[in-house]
């Protein structure tokens, strides 16, 4: 098993990127929290296909977890991650310890407005502030030309794209489609928390999203569509719906009718595991 090279300090990743640039290579970047799976591999392959020097970061970012969330038990599998990165074509893994990213009390954060009002924003206060802060820090450390994100985290990708625009960050953000298990479950590092019964129930999430996308070709009323989505999810054994919403795909604001592209997005607890998924409708 060949492992992609790893560095753990900002100085080392900067030196490697400077060297790549000196060799005339552009830099592609995939930020992750590790426990990598085929969804991440697809992002690394997209970065590889873009050419140049491909950096993957593996960093479980403390500032995007709430006090009652799974930061301390989030899976950490660096050797397997490095193997997947090598296989998918990454040149370097940047896996800093928390103290390297947040050496002393940081007092500066990226504040997100409007785009965090719905979906995961209210359920996870401070989450997108933590995401934007760490992504901007990583962009400033790696200085990539291109960065690759997954549509599985629709709101995150939308917020990062907006941050790049609003703050004039010279990075091209691209979004890759959600990679799924054969039964439709969106791949997620958190799927490994699921017990057997929860795993068996989990594909119902994507089935419910496909159902609402089908119904949206005739029914345009969002309240009716959301009610159907919510009741279908609630009928899943062991499921507790955190949210099941249809919002404008660009502004992420509530809508009453589907007249332009919208996203149906859900967060569902199966036991203590919170899973998210989405489909775009009406485009
Ligand atoms: P994470 O490690 O979960 O923070 O995710 C790192 C990146 O991988 C984010 O841009 C995610 O949207 C993306 N990602 C996670 N799961 C998937 C998936 N199933 N398909 C595509 N991209 C994904």
Short mmCIF file of C-alpha atoms in Angstrom, two decimals, residues 1-4 77-89 93:
data_model
loop_
_atom_site.label_atom_id
_atom_site.label_comp_id
_atom_site.label_asym_id
_atom_site.label_seq_id
_atom_site.Cartn_x
_atom_site.Cartn_y
_atom_site.Cartn_z
CA UNK A 1 0.00 0.00 0.00
CA UNK A 2 1.54 3.28 -1.11
CA UNK A 3 0.78 6.31 1.02
CA UNK A 4 0.73 9.88 -0.29
CA UNK A 77 -7.80 7.34 9.90
CA UNK A 78 -4.73 9.10 8.52
CA UNK A 79 -2.91 6.10 7.02
CA UNK A 80 -5.99 4.91 5.13
CA UNK A 81 -6.61 8.51 4.05
CA UNK A 82 -3.07 8.78 2.69
CA UNK A 83 -3.54 5.51 0.78
CA UNK A 84 -6.78 6.77 -0.79
CA UNK A 85 -5.10 10.09 -1.63
CA UNK A 86 -2.22 8.33 -3.36
CA UNK A 87 -4.62 6.10 -5.27
CA UNK A 88 -6.75 9.07 -6.40
CA UNK A 89 -3.72 11.07 -7.55
CA UNK A 93 -1.49 15.50 2.24
#
